[in-house]
Amino acid sequence: MPRIPPSVFRQALRTDPLLVPLLPVTRSLSGAQAELRWLRKEVPKPKLPWAIVQRSNYRPLQYILGDQPFLDLSIKCAEGTLIPRWETEEWIARIKPFISNVKIIDACTGTGCVALSFNGTGSNIVGIDIDTSCLSLAKFNQQSNRCDDIVHWAQCDILNWTDDLHHVCKGVNFLVSNPPYIPWEEYTKLDRSVKNFEPQLALVGDLEFYNALVHNLLEPNLNTCDGFVFEVGNVNQIHHVRDLVKKHGWNVGYLMDSAGYHRCVVGWKPDGRFDFKKLCDFVY
Amino acid sequence: MLPIRSISKLIRCFSNTAGVSIKRNKLPPRPKVSEDEIEEVFIKGGKWWAESKYRWKLCQLEELKFKTNSNFFKINKTNSKVQLTHIPTGLVVSSQATRSREQNRKHAREQLAYKLQELLDPENSRAKALRELRIQKKHSKVKKTKKKYKLLDEEKQKQKELEKNEEQEEMIFKFE
Ligand SMILES: C[S@@+](CC[C@H](N)C(=O)[O-])C[C@H]1O[C@@H](n2cnc3c(N)ncnc32)[C@H](O)[C@@H]1O
């Protein structure tokens, strides 16, 4: 990582001394100014020094402030659960208009942000996670955001095919997931604020999760399920899913994010209720 | 010799007629910018990415590139900063006003629309009118305190609301 020039530190000191401890974390003056503004606004004054020390130790801002805006929701965040990312926010906003009155499964739901975003589509939504602390946070978020569509939560391990999982997923029409997709070699290179504070369970994974999503969730429900969207970390994972569903004759495409990276693999049945062709940035 | 009071009255009379004053309710309308002309870029990604009609072409390029060099991996930190480029003019704005990315996207679009209007039609732009209004307001404030201006309660309320709206609009130019 490039060094921050001393002139930037001097400038920070001149504008506001409290910016200085934030600079190494945000790595830009404007970033530090924005974070300090938010901290000042949301943290009670006596706790501000504590919050700044926390942040200067690379603790994510969302864990200090306790929440993260996500589309029109406010998602409570706590250590042990992944903070919702803007990449996820972006693709959900694009997909939501295509969805109405269906049964949705959100596998690997974490804070529940994906499942709850589909509130208002008149759907029956089930969020699945292996971690019970994630599920209780998701339930909290459901209540605090007053989501009135039918949302349920289930504790299942998607990597193992069980009767429970089978029962929960029965009759699904639309499958979404943001599974852990960072291979181990990449994980060790991640930023300190991610690696030291966010749960490994939510981050580390690779093709095994896409295998599980297709074999354990999609294939047993091929008659009812008409489409899926899985978030990915690289183009290999897209190719892998494409090759898995090709034999069922499904259409496959992908979405890019606004940073220019491959972000989602999208699949839909040729004669099903969804036509995601217009949505995709590329169709195979 | 004229008494001092009448002199000041005279001056006031002149200063009132000089220059066209701007009315709050006759500002040029809020500008908008067409989505087709915007390119939205995440600030930390080195690469660029176009919205709307440019998307398809780019993707085909991407696909070619990734056939040859396929292991490209990226996870970003949490960040809400948004940057927009107006393709026809190359004008760039960015916003980090709030922690909500959706809010920042809206904010950046507003900001872009204002800047664009100022660039293309500076005479009739809303931004210019707002600036002048602010100066005018400053002057009238001084006057008001001298005169102990009395507004009806109802009118005062209206005024306050208008001022609040203007403040919100001025926020558009902050926090880039
Ligand atoms: C990348 S996070 C996604 C969180 C949330 N959906 C989001 O987009 O912010 C992945 C989630 O999968 C859960 N998870 C990990 N392994 C799992 C498994 N075998 N079965 C079900 N869920 C699992 C983790 O607990 C974590 O909450």
Short mmCIF file of C-alpha atoms and ligand atoms in Angstrom, two decimals:
data_model
loop_
_atom_site.label_atom_id
_atom_site.label_comp_id
_atom_site.label_asym_id
_atom_site.label_seq_id
_atom_site.Cartn_x
_atom_site.Cartn_y
_atom_site.Cartn_z
CA MET A 1 0.00 0.00 0.00
CA PRO A 2 1.34 3.45 -0.84
CA ARG A 3 2.38 5.64 2.04
CA ILE A 4 0.17 8.59 2.95
CA PRO A 5 2.23 11.74 2.31
CA PRO A 6 3.08 13.80 5.43
CA SER A 7 1.51 16.84 3.79
CA VAL A 8 -1.87 15.14 4.02
CA PHE A 9 -1.33 14.52 7.73
CA ARG A 10 -0.38 18.15 8.22
CA GLN A 11 -3.46 19.26 6.35
CA ALA A 12 -5.63 16.99 8.50
CA LEU A 13 -4.04 18.36 11.67
CA ARG A 14 -4.77 21.88 10.52
CA THR A 15 -8.43 21.20 9.66
CA ASP A 16 -9.30 19.04 12.67
CA PRO A 17 -6.90 17.09 14.92
CA LEU A 18 -9.43 14.28 15.29
CA LEU A 19 -8.96 13.48 11.60
CA VAL A 20 -5.38 12.34 12.18
CA PRO A 21 -6.10 8.96 13.84
CA LEU A 22 -8.66 8.19 11.12
CA LEU A 23 -6.35 8.90 8.19
CA PRO A 24 -4.41 5.61 8.17
CA VAL A 25 -7.73 3.74 8.11
CA THR A 26 -9.58 5.73 5.45
CA ARG A 27 -6.40 6.58 3.52
CA SER A 28 -7.82 9.85 2.22
CA LEU A 29 -8.63 13.17 3.79
CA SER A 30 -12.12 13.31 2.31
CA GLY A 31 -12.85 9.81 3.61
CA ALA A 32 -11.65 10.74 7.09
CA GLN A 33 -13.74 13.91 7.03
CA ALA A 34 -16.85 11.98 6.02
CA GLU A 35 -16.34 9.36 8.75
CA LEU A 36 -15.69 11.95 11.41
CA ARG A 37 -18.83 13.79 10.35
CA TRP A 38 -20.90 10.61 10.73
CA LEU A 39 -19.28 9.71 14.05
CA ARG A 40 -19.96 13.18 15.43
CA LYS A 41 -23.55 13.00 14.29
CA GLU A 42 -24.36 9.54 15.65
CA VAL A 43 -22.12 8.92 18.67
CA PRO A 44 -22.98 10.72 21.93
CA LYS A 45 -20.26 13.21 22.77
CA PRO A 46 -18.75 11.43 25.81
CA LYS A 47 -18.29 8.27 23.73
CA LEU A 48 -16.68 10.00 20.76
CA PRO A 49 -13.04 9.49 21.86
CA TRP A 50 -13.74 5.80 22.40
CA ALA A 51 -15.32 5.53 18.95
CA ILE A 52 -12.35 7.23 17.30
CA VAL A 53 -9.88 4.92 19.03
CA GLN A 54 -11.96 1.93 17.90
CA ARG A 55 -11.99 3.15 14.33
CA SER A 56 -8.27 3.90 14.36
CA ASN A 57 -7.80 0.23 15.30
CA TYR A 58 -9.53 -0.65 12.02
CA ARG A 59 -12.87 -1.69 13.53
CA PRO A 60 -15.48 -1.22 10.77
CA LEU A 61 -17.59 1.91 11.18
CA GLN A 62 -20.78 -0.17 10.95
CA TYR A 63 -19.86 -2.18 14.05
CA ILE A 64 -19.17 1.03 15.97
CA LEU A 65 -22.36 2.78 14.90
CA GLY A 66 -24.40 -0.42 14.95
CA ASP A 67 -26.11 -0.25 11.59
CA GLN A 68 -25.78 0.18 7.84
CA PRO A 69 -28.29 1.72 5.42
CA PHE A 70 -29.24 -0.82 2.76
CA LEU A 71 -31.57 0.41 0.02
CA ASP A 72 -34.48 1.78 2.06
CA LEU A 73 -33.76 -0.44 5.05
CA SER A 74 -31.65 0.19 8.09
CA ILE A 75 -29.79 -3.03 8.84
CA LYS A 76 -28.48 -3.65 12.33
CA CYS A 77 -24.91 -4.98 12.28
CA ALA A 78 -23.03 -6.75 15.03
CA GLU A 79 -19.72 -8.51 15.29
CA GLY A 80 -20.11 -12.09 14.10
CA THR A 81 -22.22 -11.12 11.09
CA LEU A 82 -21.05 -9.78 7.77
CA ILE A 83 -21.73 -6.10 7.05
CA PRO A 84 -23.95 -5.74 3.96
CA ARG A 85 -21.98 -4.55 0.95
CA TRP A 86 -22.88 -1.95 -1.64
CA GLU A 87 -22.30 -4.52 -4.40
CA THR A 88 -25.18 -6.56 -3.03
CA GLU A 89 -27.34 -3.47 -2.68
CA GLU A 90 -26.70 -2.66 -6.31
CA TRP A 91 -27.77 -5.96 -7.84
CA ILE A 92 -30.82 -6.28 -5.61
CA ALA A 93 -32.07 -2.90 -6.77
CA ARG A 94 -31.75 -4.12 -10.34
CA ILE A 95 -33.50 -7.43 -9.79
CA LYS A 96 -36.32 -6.39 -7.51
CA PRO A 97 -38.59 -5.00 -10.29
CA PHE A 98 -38.66 -8.45 -11.92
CA ILE A 99 -40.03 -10.18 -8.83
CA SER A 100 -43.60 -10.34 -7.59
CA ASN A 101 -45.75 -12.85 -5.70
CA VAL A 102 -43.35 -15.78 -5.61
CA LYS A 103 -41.65 -17.96 -3.05
CA ILE A 104 -38.10 -16.74 -2.54
CA ILE A 105 -35.26 -18.55 -0.79
CA ASP A 106 -32.33 -16.45 0.39
CA ALA A 107 -29.57 -18.94 1.19
CA CYS A 108 -26.79 -17.60 3.43
CA THR A 109 -28.82 -14.67 4.65
CA GLY A 110 -26.51 -13.18 7.33
CA THR A 111 -28.14 -9.95 8.54
CA GLY A 112 -31.16 -10.80 6.41
CA CYS A 113 -30.60 -7.80 4.18
CA VAL A 114 -31.19 -9.69 0.93
CA ALA A 115 -34.36 -11.42 2.12
CA LEU A 116 -35.79 -8.24 3.63
CA SER A 117 -35.09 -6.20 0.49
CA PHE A 118 -37.68 -8.28 -1.34
CA ASN A 119 -40.31 -7.14 1.12
CA GLY A 120 -43.02 -5.31 -0.76
CA THR A 121 -43.03 -7.69 -3.71
CA GLY A 122 -45.87 -9.67 -2.14
CA SER A 123 -43.63 -12.69 -1.85
CA ASN A 124 -43.19 -15.50 0.59
CA ILE A 125 -39.56 -15.23 1.70
CA VAL A 126 -37.38 -17.69 3.61
CA GLY A 127 -33.90 -16.79 4.82
CA ILE A 128 -31.48 -19.63 5.54
CA ASP A 129 -28.25 -19.44 7.51
CA ILE A 130 -26.08 -21.90 9.41
CA ASP A 131 -25.38 -19.45 12.21
CA THR A 132 -28.08 -18.87 14.85
CA SER A 133 -26.70 -15.49 15.90
CA CYS A 134 -27.14 -14.31 12.29
CA LEU A 135 -30.71 -15.51 12.33
CA SER A 136 -31.61 -13.65 15.52
CA LEU A 137 -30.11 -10.49 14.02
CA ALA A 138 -32.15 -11.10 10.87
CA LYS A 139 -35.31 -11.45 12.96
CA PHE A 140 -34.50 -8.21 14.72
CA ASN A 141 -34.03 -6.48 11.36
CA GLN A 142 -37.33 -7.83 10.13
CA GLN A 143 -39.13 -6.26 13.08
CA SER A 144 -37.27 -2.97 13.14
CA ASN A 145 -37.92 -2.44 9.43
CA ARG A 146 -41.58 -3.51 9.70
CA CYS A 147 -41.42 -6.02 6.87
CA ASP A 148 -44.97 -7.25 6.39
CA ASP A 149 -44.45 -9.78 3.61
CA ILE A 150 -44.26 -13.31 4.89
CA VAL A 151 -40.67 -13.77 6.01
CA HIS A 152 -39.42 -16.90 7.76
CA TRP A 153 -36.00 -17.92 8.98
CA ALA A 154 -34.49 -21.38 9.00
CA GLN A 155 -31.27 -22.74 10.40
CA CYS A 156 -29.74 -25.13 7.86
CA ASP A 157 -26.35 -26.06 6.51
CA ILE A 158 -26.68 -25.78 2.75
CA LEU A 159 -23.55 -27.85 2.15
CA ASN A 160 -25.29 -30.98 3.45
CA TRP A 161 -28.49 -32.25 1.98
CA THR A 162 -30.89 -32.93 4.86
CA ASP A 163 -34.62 -33.45 5.21
CA ASP A 164 -34.84 -30.10 6.93
CA LEU A 165 -33.28 -28.32 4.00
CA HIS A 166 -35.47 -30.25 1.60
CA HIS A 167 -38.57 -29.28 3.53
CA VAL A 168 -37.64 -25.58 3.75
CA CYS A 169 -36.86 -25.24 0.05
CA LYS A 170 -39.88 -27.09 -1.28
CA GLY A 171 -41.84 -25.08 -3.83
CA VAL A 172 -39.26 -22.33 -4.27
CA ASN A 173 -39.72 -20.12 -7.36
CA PHE A 174 -36.77 -17.83 -7.09
CA LEU A 175 -33.43 -18.56 -5.47
CA VAL A 176 -31.01 -15.85 -4.32
CA SER A 177 -27.76 -16.20 -2.43
CA ASN A 178 -24.68 -14.30 -1.46
CA PRO A 179 -22.57 -17.23 -0.27
CA PRO A 180 -19.05 -17.03 1.15
CA TYR A 181 -16.99 -16.87 -2.04
CA ILE A 182 -13.47 -15.80 -1.19
CA PRO A 183 -10.88 -18.53 -1.70
CA TRP A 184 -8.46 -19.01 1.18
CA GLU A 185 -5.46 -17.58 -0.69
CA GLU A 186 -7.39 -14.39 -1.35
CA TYR A 187 -8.70 -14.19 2.19
CA THR A 188 -5.23 -13.76 3.66
CA LYS A 189 -4.72 -10.74 1.40
CA LEU A 190 -7.88 -8.95 2.49
CA ASP A 191 -7.93 -5.60 4.21
CA ARG A 192 -7.28 -5.52 7.94
CA SER A 193 -10.71 -4.11 8.78
CA VAL A 194 -12.33 -7.07 7.02
CA LYS A 195 -9.99 -9.87 8.09
CA ASN A 196 -9.69 -8.93 11.75
CA PHE A 197 -13.30 -8.05 12.45
CA GLU A 198 -15.70 -9.75 10.07
CA PRO A 199 -16.48 -13.48 10.47
CA GLN A 200 -14.40 -15.92 8.47
CA LEU A 201 -17.42 -18.18 8.19
CA ALA A 202 -19.18 -15.55 6.10
CA LEU A 203 -16.25 -14.89 3.77
CA VAL A 204 -14.19 -17.98 2.99
CA GLY A 205 -15.54 -20.36 0.40
CA ASP A 206 -15.42 -21.18 -3.27
CA LEU A 207 -17.02 -23.53 -5.77
CA GLU A 208 -18.36 -25.89 -3.08
CA PHE A 209 -21.04 -23.35 -2.22
CA TYR A 210 -22.16 -23.02 -5.83
CA ASN A 211 -22.22 -26.83 -6.13
CA ALA A 212 -24.39 -26.96 -3.02
CA LEU A 213 -26.72 -24.23 -4.25
CA VAL A 214 -27.29 -26.05 -7.52
CA HIS A 215 -27.35 -29.65 -6.25
CA ASN A 216 -29.09 -29.21 -2.89
CA LEU A 217 -31.40 -26.26 -3.49
CA LEU A 218 -32.02 -25.85 -7.21
CA GLU A 219 -32.06 -29.37 -8.65
CA PRO A 220 -34.54 -30.90 -6.19
CA ASN A 221 -36.95 -28.05 -7.09
CA LEU A 222 -36.51 -27.85 -10.83
CA ASN A 223 -40.27 -28.00 -11.50
CA THR A 224 -41.15 -25.00 -9.38
CA CYS A 225 -37.97 -22.93 -9.53
CA ASP A 226 -37.80 -20.54 -12.48
CA GLY A 227 -34.75 -18.47 -11.76
CA PHE A 228 -31.75 -17.78 -9.56
CA VAL A 229 -29.22 -15.05 -8.82
CA PHE A 230 -25.98 -15.83 -6.97
CA GLU A 231 -23.40 -13.24 -6.07
CA VAL A 232 -19.85 -14.19 -7.08
CA GLY A 233 -16.30 -12.97 -6.56
CA ASN A 234 -14.82 -13.82 -9.91
CA VAL A 235 -15.64 -14.96 -13.40
CA ASN A 236 -14.57 -18.58 -12.76
CA GLN A 237 -17.44 -19.00 -10.35
CA ILE A 238 -19.80 -17.74 -13.06
CA HIS A 239 -18.44 -20.23 -15.57
CA HIS A 240 -18.73 -23.01 -13.02
CA VAL A 241 -22.42 -22.34 -12.37
CA ARG A 242 -23.09 -21.95 -16.08
CA ASP A 243 -21.62 -25.38 -16.73
CA LEU A 244 -23.63 -26.90 -13.87
CA VAL A 245 -27.03 -25.74 -15.12
CA LYS A 246 -26.36 -26.11 -18.83
CA LYS A 247 -27.62 -29.69 -18.84
CA HIS A 248 -31.04 -28.49 -17.68
CA GLY A 249 -31.29 -26.15 -20.65
CA TRP A 250 -31.38 -22.99 -18.54
CA ASN A 251 -30.39 -19.56 -19.84
CA VAL A 252 -27.41 -18.08 -18.04
CA GLY A 253 -26.01 -14.56 -17.94
CA TYR A 254 -24.18 -12.33 -15.54
CA LEU A 255 -24.22 -8.89 -13.95
CA MET A 256 -21.29 -6.55 -13.52
CA ASP A 257 -20.99 -4.07 -10.67
CA SER A 258 -20.16 -0.38 -11.01
CA ALA A 259 -16.55 -1.04 -10.01
CA GLY A 260 -16.25 -3.07 -13.20
CA TYR A 261 -16.15 -6.53 -11.63
CA HIS A 262 -18.20 -9.63 -12.34
CA ARG A 263 -20.73 -9.70 -9.53
CA CYS A 264 -23.62 -12.10 -10.14
CA VAL A 265 -24.49 -15.19 -12.10
CA VAL A 266 -28.11 -15.19 -13.24
CA GLY A 267 -30.07 -18.19 -14.48
CA TRP A 268 -33.62 -18.60 -15.73
CA LYS A 269 -35.81 -21.25 -17.28
CA PRO A 270 -36.51 -20.59 -20.99
CA ASP A 271 -40.30 -20.85 -20.58
CA GLY A 272 -40.52 -19.82 -16.93
CA ARG A 273 -42.07 -16.76 -15.31
CA PHE A 274 -38.86 -14.69 -15.30
CA ASP A 275 -37.19 -13.19 -18.30
CA PHE A 276 -33.88 -11.90 -17.04
CA LYS A 277 -32.44 -11.32 -20.48
CA LYS A 278 -33.00 -7.57 -20.25
CA LEU A 279 -31.45 -7.51 -16.81
CA CYS A 280 -28.17 -9.21 -17.66
CA ASP A 281 -25.06 -7.43 -18.81
CA PHE A 282 -24.06 -10.50 -20.76
CA VAL A 283 -26.00 -13.60 -21.79
CA TYR A 284 -24.25 -16.83 -22.75
CA MET B 1 -30.94 70.51 4.92
CA LEU B 2 -32.73 67.24 4.90
CA PRO B 3 -33.14 65.42 8.18
CA ILE B 4 -31.06 62.26 8.42
CA ARG B 5 -34.07 60.01 8.54
CA SER B 6 -35.38 61.15 5.16
CA ILE B 7 -31.94 60.67 3.62
CA SER B 8 -31.84 57.10 4.71
CA LYS B 9 -35.35 56.67 3.37
CA LEU B 10 -34.22 58.03 0.03
CA ILE B 11 -31.29 55.63 -0.09
CA ARG B 12 -33.51 52.73 0.74
CA CYS B 13 -35.84 53.76 -1.99
CA PHE B 14 -33.02 53.73 -4.50
CA SER B 15 -31.46 50.52 -3.39
CA ASN B 16 -34.83 48.86 -3.71
CA THR B 17 -35.35 49.82 -7.30
CA ALA B 18 -31.79 49.17 -8.40
CA GLY B 19 -31.24 45.69 -9.89
CA VAL B 20 -33.84 43.02 -10.48
CA SER B 21 -34.62 41.23 -7.28
CA ILE B 22 -35.10 37.49 -7.32
CA LYS B 23 -38.31 35.96 -6.10
CA ARG B 24 -38.24 32.68 -4.27
CA ASN B 25 -41.21 31.33 -6.12
CA LYS B 26 -39.86 32.40 -9.51
CA LEU B 27 -36.58 30.50 -9.45
CA PRO B 28 -35.66 28.49 -12.53
CA PRO B 29 -36.92 24.93 -11.98
CA ARG B 30 -34.69 22.25 -10.46
CA PRO B 31 -32.54 20.81 -13.23
CA LYS B 32 -32.49 17.11 -14.07
CA VAL B 33 -30.06 14.98 -15.98
CA SER B 34 -30.91 12.04 -18.22
CA GLU B 35 -29.84 8.60 -17.00
CA ASP B 36 -28.67 7.74 -20.49
CA GLU B 37 -25.91 10.27 -20.30
CA ILE B 38 -24.49 9.15 -16.97
CA GLU B 39 -21.71 6.76 -16.21
CA GLU B 40 -21.54 5.57 -12.63
CA VAL B 41 -18.23 4.45 -11.27
CA PHE B 42 -17.25 3.02 -7.95
CA ILE B 43 -14.48 5.17 -6.66
CA LYS B 44 -11.89 2.60 -5.64
CA GLY B 45 -12.11 0.34 -8.64
CA GLY B 46 -9.37 1.18 -11.07
CA LYS B 47 -11.58 0.28 -13.97
CA TRP B 48 -14.54 2.13 -15.33
CA TRP B 49 -18.00 0.95 -15.95
CA ALA B 50 -20.81 2.51 -17.93
CA GLU B 51 -24.48 2.56 -17.13
CA SER B 52 -27.33 2.00 -19.57
CA LYS B 53 -26.74 1.91 -23.30
CA TYR B 54 -22.97 1.60 -23.09
CA ARG B 55 -23.24 -1.50 -21.00
CA TRP B 56 -23.79 -4.11 -23.60
CA LYS B 57 -20.82 -3.26 -25.78
CA LEU B 58 -18.53 -3.16 -22.81
CA CYS B 59 -19.64 -6.53 -21.65
CA GLN B 60 -18.77 -8.13 -24.89
CA LEU B 61 -15.34 -6.64 -24.59
CA GLU B 62 -15.08 -7.90 -21.03
CA GLU B 63 -16.04 -11.36 -22.08
CA LEU B 64 -13.22 -11.45 -24.61
CA LYS B 65 -10.73 -10.16 -22.11
CA PHE B 66 -11.72 -12.69 -19.52
CA LYS B 67 -11.48 -15.59 -21.89
CA THR B 68 -7.78 -15.00 -22.08
CA ASN B 69 -7.11 -13.81 -18.53
CA SER B 70 -9.71 -15.26 -16.28
CA ASN B 71 -8.60 -15.14 -12.67
CA PHE B 72 -9.59 -11.71 -11.61
CA PHE B 73 -10.88 -11.43 -8.12
CA LYS B 74 -12.13 -8.56 -6.07
CA ILE B 75 -13.81 -7.96 -2.75
CA ASN B 76 -14.25 -4.40 -1.69
CA LYS B 77 -14.41 -2.85 1.69
CA THR B 78 -17.63 -1.23 2.70
CA ASN B 79 -17.83 2.17 1.07
CA SER B 80 -20.69 4.44 0.14
CA LYS B 81 -18.91 6.91 -2.13
CA VAL B 82 -20.38 7.37 -5.59
CA GLN B 83 -18.87 9.00 -8.67
CA LEU B 84 -20.72 10.01 -11.80
CA THR B 85 -19.40 11.08 -15.17
CA HIS B 86 -21.54 12.93 -17.66
CA ILE B 87 -20.49 11.25 -20.88
CA PRO B 88 -21.19 14.04 -23.43
CA THR B 89 -19.28 16.70 -21.47
CA GLY B 90 -16.91 14.65 -19.32
CA LEU B 91 -18.10 16.49 -16.22
CA VAL B 92 -17.37 14.46 -13.07
CA VAL B 93 -19.04 14.71 -9.66
CA SER B 94 -18.77 12.52 -6.60
CA SER B 95 -20.70 12.26 -3.38
CA GLN B 96 -19.91 10.91 0.05
CA ALA B 97 -22.53 12.94 1.84
CA THR B 98 -24.19 10.11 3.77
CA ARG B 99 -23.56 6.52 4.81
CA SER B 100 -26.29 5.40 2.44
CA ARG B 101 -25.13 4.67 -1.08
CA GLU B 102 -28.62 5.13 -2.46
CA GLN B 103 -28.78 8.62 -0.94
CA ASN B 104 -25.38 9.43 -2.34
CA ARG B 105 -26.43 8.29 -5.80
CA LYS B 106 -29.38 10.67 -5.70
CA HIS B 107 -27.25 13.42 -4.27
CA ALA B 108 -24.60 13.01 -6.98
CA ARG B 109 -27.25 13.13 -9.71
CA GLU B 110 -28.69 16.36 -8.33
CA GLN B 111 -25.26 17.85 -8.07
CA LEU B 112 -24.45 16.84 -11.63
CA ALA B 113 -27.66 18.36 -12.94
CA TYR B 114 -26.92 21.69 -11.26
CA LYS B 115 -23.34 21.82 -12.46
CA LEU B 116 -24.37 20.89 -15.96
CA GLN B 117 -26.96 23.60 -16.11
CA GLU B 118 -24.43 26.12 -14.91
CA LEU B 119 -22.01 24.99 -17.57
CA LEU B 120 -24.49 25.04 -20.44
CA ASP B 121 -26.70 27.96 -19.51
CA PRO B 122 -25.03 29.99 -16.76
CA GLU B 123 -27.33 32.99 -17.16
CA ASN B 124 -30.58 31.19 -16.39
CA SER B 125 -29.23 28.51 -14.09
CA ARG B 126 -30.88 27.70 -10.81
CA ALA B 127 -27.56 27.58 -9.01
CA LYS B 128 -26.84 31.17 -9.99
CA ALA B 129 -30.32 32.29 -8.95
CA LEU B 130 -29.84 30.56 -5.59
CA ARG B 131 -26.53 32.29 -5.03
CA GLU B 132 -28.03 35.67 -5.80
CA LEU B 133 -30.96 34.93 -3.58
CA ARG B 134 -28.59 34.18 -0.74
CA ILE B 135 -26.79 37.49 -1.18
CA GLN B 136 -30.08 39.30 -1.39
CA LYS B 137 -31.23 37.58 1.76
CA LYS B 138 -28.13 38.71 3.61
CA HIS B 139 -28.83 42.32 2.68
CA SER B 140 -32.46 42.15 3.60
CA LYS B 141 -31.57 40.59 6.93
CA VAL B 142 -29.52 43.65 7.81
CA LYS B 143 -32.37 45.85 6.74
CA LYS B 144 -34.89 43.84 8.66
CA THR B 145 -33.06 44.09 11.95
CA LYS B 146 -32.91 47.84 11.54
CA LYS B 147 -36.53 48.15 10.69
CA LYS B 148 -37.79 45.54 13.15
CA TYR B 149 -39.81 44.07 10.37
CA LYS B 150 -42.99 42.44 11.54
CA LEU B 151 -44.37 39.54 9.58
CA LEU B 152 -47.66 37.88 10.28
CA ASP B 153 -47.26 34.58 12.04
CA GLU B 154 -48.50 32.64 9.09
CA GLU B 155 -46.17 34.39 6.71
CA LYS B 156 -43.26 33.81 9.04
CA GLN B 157 -43.98 30.11 9.02
CA LYS B 158 -44.02 30.04 5.24
CA GLN B 159 -40.79 31.95 5.11
CA LYS B 160 -39.14 29.51 7.47
CA GLU B 161 -40.21 26.58 5.38
CA LEU B 162 -38.88 28.18 2.24
CA GLU B 163 -35.61 28.90 3.95
CA LYS B 164 -35.35 25.33 5.10
CA ASN B 165 -35.88 24.12 1.55
CA GLU B 166 -33.17 26.42 0.33
CA GLU B 167 -30.79 25.19 2.96
CA GLN B 168 -31.41 21.66 1.85
CA GLU B 169 -30.72 22.66 -1.69
CA GLU B 170 -27.51 24.36 -0.70
CA MET B 171 -26.41 21.10 0.88
CA ILE B 172 -26.20 19.73 -2.63
CA PHE B 173 -23.05 21.73 -3.14
CA LYS B 174 -21.38 20.52 0.02
CA PHE B 175 -19.78 17.16 0.85
CA GLU B 176 -18.39 16.33 -2.57
C1 LIG C 1 -21.28 -13.55 2.47
S1 LIG C 1 -22.36 -13.74 3.90
C2 LIG C 1 -23.83 -13.07 3.23
C3 LIG C 1 -24.60 -12.22 4.18
C4 LIG C 1 -25.75 -11.43 3.59
N1 LIG C 1 -26.61 -12.25 2.75
C5 LIG C 1 -25.24 -10.26 2.80
O1 LIG C 1 -25.35 -10.25 1.60
O2 LIG C 1 -24.73 -9.31 3.39
C6 LIG C 1 -22.55 -15.50 3.95
C7 LIG C 1 -23.42 -16.09 5.06
O3 LIG C 1 -23.47 -17.51 4.86
C8 LIG C 1 -23.50 -18.16 6.09
N2 LIG C 1 -23.00 -19.52 5.89
C9 LIG C 1 -21.73 -19.94 5.86
N3 LIG C 1 -21.66 -21.26 5.64
C10 LIG C 1 -22.95 -21.70 5.51
C11 LIG C 1 -23.54 -22.98 5.27
N4 LIG C 1 -22.78 -24.07 5.12
N5 LIG C 1 -24.86 -23.07 5.18
C12 LIG C 1 -25.63 -21.98 5.33
N6 LIG C 1 -25.14 -20.75 5.54
C13 LIG C 1 -23.80 -20.61 5.65
C14 LIG C 1 -22.67 -17.31 6.99
O4 LIG C 1 -23.07 -17.44 8.33
C15 LIG C 1 -22.90 -15.89 6.46
O5 LIG C 1 -23.88 -15.23 7.21
#
